[in-house]
Amino acid sequence: MYEKYWQRMGDKTTVVISGWQFTSYFSDPKNLCWFLEPELAEEVVRLHRVVGNAITKDYHIVVGTGSSQLFQAALYALSSDASEPMSVVSAAPYYSSYPVITDCLKSGLYKWEGDAQAFDKSGPYIELVTSPNNPDGFVRQSVVNRSGGILVHDLAYYWPQYTPITTPADHDLMLFTVSKTTGHAGMRIGWALVKDEIIARKIVKYIELSTIGVSKDSQLRAAKVLRAVSDSCGVAHPFKEETFFGFSHHSMESRWMLLREAVNRSGIFSLPEFTPGFCNFWNRVFEPLPAFAWLKCGDGIEDCESFLRGHKIWTRSGRYFGVSPSYVRISMLDRDRTFNLFVKRLSRIRSQRRMRLEHVD
Amino acid sequence: MYEKYWQRMGDKTTVVISGWQFTSYFSDPKNLCWFLEPELAEEVVRLHRVVGNAITKDYHIVVGTGSSQLFQAALYALSSDASEPMSVVSAAPYYSSYPVITDCLKSGLYKWEGDAQAFDKSGPYIELVTSPNNPDGFVRQSVVNRSGGILVHDLAYYWPQYTPITTPADHDLMLFTVSKTTGHAGMRIGWALVKDEIIARKIVKYIELSTIGVSKDSQLRAAKVLRAVSDSCGVAHPFKEETFFGFSHHSMESRWMLLREAVNRSGIFSLPEFTPGFCNFWNRVFEPLPAFAWLKCGDGIEDCESFLRGHKIWTRSGRYFGVSPSYVRISMLDRDRTFNLFVKRLSRIRSQRRMRLEHVD
């Protein structure tokens, strides 16, 4: 979806890398995160300052091959001293990859225990707090709320195109990713902000074991793209389409308007309703515009995914997210053509139903 | 070490990537390995054909974030149906990262069981065959040699600058990496050649779970660098320094000559002796020139790593490789300045010893 913006930017974010550059494993041997390109570190700090969505002072920055790798590195770092597998929980609906990634190697360090709201085991645990949440877009806080818990905050969507920036986040361990910030999923670059030095060192250790660092080429490119985003915020009123967040926020707004119209007309579907909030970045109140639509099927349709597949709409069933299959998750970030086709097909479902009713009458 | 070659090549391997390119997770949705850039796949096939070191026909190519990630993906793929942890073994001296990576998450799927030569457990097992071997440079075959074993061939060093190419390898599962082929460690790009489709799919699945694919930017760059290597083989006699393998082979030869001289003069140290072999690529006989020197301390020195550290030479002790600390591993691929300093310091050890003897006389 953000492709169009980057096309308009022309050569501003073009990277040129010569054959002899970035050959080494090392980026900055003296840094705790020795494989982090200093240029990327600088741009991460700058962008958080420009947007005001996270504190970086006194935090260690660790780069990862996307935030998925950082999530696994965090699990390793937080559980490596545990005598028995630590429970990993997240309030349902949770990101569908969490259970799969957590349990894929049957680790003796940690174990997926499902919905944090139903969690009643004793012993230490790790709670994953995704805010705004994937799949439903709501702002979240931890729910287990007892001692012995360690929180991992996945803040992939805490950016002003999606949700009001209410306060600079300052949690112990926060994860971000370029793919949701600027749309460059193919780079596979994420970063963690980590308060505790020992935990940060263990996260670095895991990434060393897992992939001996992170692509320098993509780090360089990520630095350039983040710099362009920060730069764009300085040259025009943030709301103008010349700024990256202006462009992306307007795109999200018009998509959500189209989707809500189609859903309201349908009579079959419903979407979450969000409370508007004051955004310090935009300096105005707005209603969250999540990267996913969390659609609920009514009318007695139990398996929403199959129902929509019958109408040539591919979605992901609620059961992967720990809830009922009457829900599905739909990406709001696809290319214009795909998104418009989706809204068109969704609108047709209503027409067909009404036609059937009229036919019965 | 190869930096100099790539500098001489000038702009031939320069990549230029615009801000709007490679934004998607997908490279080739119809391919089994949906995150593999078709350009890279082509160049992998071409380079293996040019060098003659591996069969690619009827193999699936899976790209990874370096071959470390592919090694873990292979463990997952080969053990995911096992009812109890599969034994993972390799003949000592083995690559020091194998035990650490295998056991770091205390997986219930697989478990490090050490030296393959001492392995006597029943049940299925995975044997890692690194050939030429890291750390000692010898050509290897599997040693356990009983039913129920699955082999993973790590062929990172099976290239004509290091060892005679005697036959195109055609094992079930073979791992390669750009870092050892061309020296571009910072790209973090490796590839697996996999015969069995089901295993290939599981390897892809692991990389999807672990990092949702592999940096597109580095894949593009890797394709360009591999293409330059293949191209260079066509334009001049392979032995000329214009060709990548000509340059790198000559560099390895002169380094090994310098090192063997210093070691022979020392009277303290010894190096492995290799049988020369006929190389189909060079069309001549030569003696292996491994990427690591596997140095043994004599003269009653038990801890070679500490001894050398006292002489300002940083090495890795044999104990990490499953053998005696009288051995150390030393990289032969460092920058010229570092390598020359190492040889100089090693030579001085001899002089000091002789001086002491002369003093006693």
XYZ file of C-alpha atoms in Angstrom, chain A residues 46-246:
201
model
C 15.640 9.766 15.631
C 12.331 8.362 14.347
C 11.118 7.482 17.858
C 11.967 11.055 18.921
C 10.166 12.579 15.917
C 7.042 10.439 16.426
C 7.148 10.348 20.225
C 6.009 6.721 20.411
C 8.863 5.294 22.477
C 11.635 6.323 24.829
C 15.094 5.280 23.618
C 17.293 6.969 26.237
C 19.006 4.338 28.416
C 17.716 1.543 26.155
C 19.843 -0.966 24.256
C 18.894 -1.321 20.591
C 19.114 -4.841 19.134
C 18.436 -5.383 15.438
C 16.748 -8.588 14.240
C 15.733 -10.350 11.017
C 12.224 -8.958 11.388
C 10.478 -8.801 14.744
C 9.643 -12.550 14.573
C 13.279 -13.349 15.217
C 13.386 -10.793 18.027
C 10.310 -12.377 19.595
C 12.093 -15.751 19.678
C 15.258 -14.074 20.945
C 13.216 -12.472 23.742
C 11.717 -15.835 24.752
C 15.239 -17.295 24.877
C 16.629 -14.342 26.822
C 13.855 -14.364 29.408
C 13.748 -18.123 29.980
C 17.333 -19.309 29.554
C 17.887 -19.583 33.323
C 14.516 -21.194 34.101
C 14.585 -24.612 35.759
C 11.402 -25.710 33.970
C 9.603 -24.456 30.848
C 8.245 -20.948 31.387
C 4.610 -20.328 30.484
C 4.060 -17.993 27.535
C 0.633 -16.355 27.336
C -1.223 -13.603 25.493
C -4.829 -12.413 25.761
C -7.078 -13.824 23.006
C -7.483 -12.903 20.243
C -3.680 -13.118 19.956
C -1.307 -13.031 16.963
C -1.685 -16.457 15.333
C 2.061 -16.988 14.963
C 2.757 -16.771 18.709
C 1.630 -20.333 19.594
C 3.178 -21.866 16.469
C 6.557 -20.174 16.897
C 6.663 -20.796 20.646
C 6.018 -24.528 20.367
C 7.599 -25.451 17.015
C 10.831 -26.822 18.515
C 9.204 -28.238 21.678
C 11.603 -26.154 23.724
C 12.390 -27.096 27.297
C 12.796 -23.375 28.095
C 9.288 -22.132 27.353
C 5.831 -23.411 26.464
C 2.718 -21.848 24.990
C -0.108 -21.705 27.568
C -2.702 -19.863 25.514
C -5.098 -17.106 26.473
C -3.670 -14.881 29.208
C -7.182 -14.200 30.528
C -7.681 -17.877 31.376
C -4.138 -18.413 32.687
C -4.097 -19.737 36.258
C -0.837 -21.671 36.581
C 1.673 -20.754 39.234
C 5.320 -20.025 38.549
C 7.046 -17.459 36.366
C 5.493 -16.547 33.016
C 6.001 -14.366 29.966
C 3.040 -12.308 28.817
C 3.006 -10.974 25.268
C 1.253 -7.632 25.016
C 0.602 -6.548 21.427
C -0.601 -2.967 21.355
C -2.393 -2.008 19.163
C -3.349 -5.647 19.001
C -2.971 -7.986 16.026
C -5.650 -9.032 14.966
C -8.268 -6.691 16.472
C -6.529 -3.289 16.697
C -7.349 -2.495 20.340
C -4.846 -0.780 22.628
C -3.787 -3.252 25.308
C -2.183 -3.642 28.681
C -1.093 -6.784 30.494
C -3.988 -8.807 31.918
C -2.432 -11.505 34.138
C -1.372 -8.941 36.685
C 0.451 -11.019 39.287
C 4.064 -11.258 40.404
C 6.518 -13.477 38.538
C 5.470 -12.149 35.159
C 7.749 -10.678 32.519
C 6.173 -8.586 29.791
C 7.172 -8.409 26.138
C 5.542 -5.486 24.336
C 5.047 -5.982 20.623
C 4.524 -2.407 19.411
C 4.699 -3.150 15.666
C 1.548 -1.088 15.065
C 2.166 1.781 17.485
C 2.629 4.329 14.690
C 0.486 7.378 13.855
C -1.034 5.975 10.651
C -2.742 3.272 12.743
C -3.461 4.596 16.223
C -3.283 7.769 18.334
C 0.184 8.205 19.871
C -0.843 8.954 23.431
C 2.466 8.605 25.257
C 6.073 7.579 24.571
C 6.167 3.886 25.509
C 8.773 2.973 28.127
C 8.302 -0.757 28.790
C 11.186 -3.088 29.661
C 11.251 -4.879 26.303
C 9.620 -3.398 23.193
C 9.590 -4.799 19.657
C 9.223 -2.817 16.424
C 9.488 -3.721 12.742
C 10.201 -1.833 9.534
C 7.537 -3.837 7.692
C 4.663 -2.220 9.613
C 6.338 1.175 10.003
C 7.178 1.861 6.351
C 5.784 -1.169 4.485
C 9.179 -2.701 3.607
C 8.429 -6.288 4.642
C 10.974 -7.710 2.182
C 13.853 -6.176 4.141
C 13.218 -8.374 7.178
C 14.398 -5.743 9.654
C 13.044 -5.260 13.164
C 14.453 -3.802 16.349
C 14.089 -4.323 20.070
C 14.420 -1.620 22.726
C 15.696 -3.316 25.860
C 16.148 -1.728 29.285
C 18.156 -4.440 31.015
C 21.702 -4.991 29.786
C 21.835 -8.683 30.691
C 18.609 -9.387 28.786
C 19.878 -7.344 25.825
C 23.089 -9.407 25.771
C 21.093 -12.640 25.725
C 18.924 -11.373 22.851
C 22.121 -10.569 20.947
C 23.453 -14.036 21.784
C 20.341 -15.716 20.354
C 20.590 -13.765 17.088
C 24.260 -14.685 16.916
C 23.396 -18.379 17.310
C 20.393 -18.241 15.027
C 21.720 -16.225 12.046
C 25.143 -14.733 13.085
C 23.708 -11.252 12.855
C 21.412 -9.499 10.402
C 21.806 -8.576 6.706
C 23.942 -5.417 6.438
C 22.388 -4.552 3.077
C 18.901 -4.426 4.532
C 20.077 -2.542 7.603
C 21.592 0.100 5.350
C 18.403 0.327 3.322
C 16.225 0.428 6.444
C 18.330 3.299 7.788
C 17.771 5.217 4.557
C 14.015 4.621 4.570
C 13.601 5.569 8.254
C 15.664 8.706 7.612
C 13.344 9.630 4.729
C 10.336 9.195 7.031
C 11.841 11.453 9.711
C 12.970 13.986 7.102
C 9.495 14.084 5.553
C 7.985 14.983 8.930
C 10.143 18.088 9.051
C 9.467 19.571 5.617
C 5.678 19.919 5.637
C 2.749 20.034 8.031
C 2.527 16.428 9.285
C -0.931 16.081 7.810
C 0.156 16.806 4.235
C 0.547 13.879 1.886
C 4.219 14.797 1.341
C 4.934 13.397 4.788
C 5.018 9.622 5.063
C 2.613 9.523 7.980
C 0.294 12.032 6.272
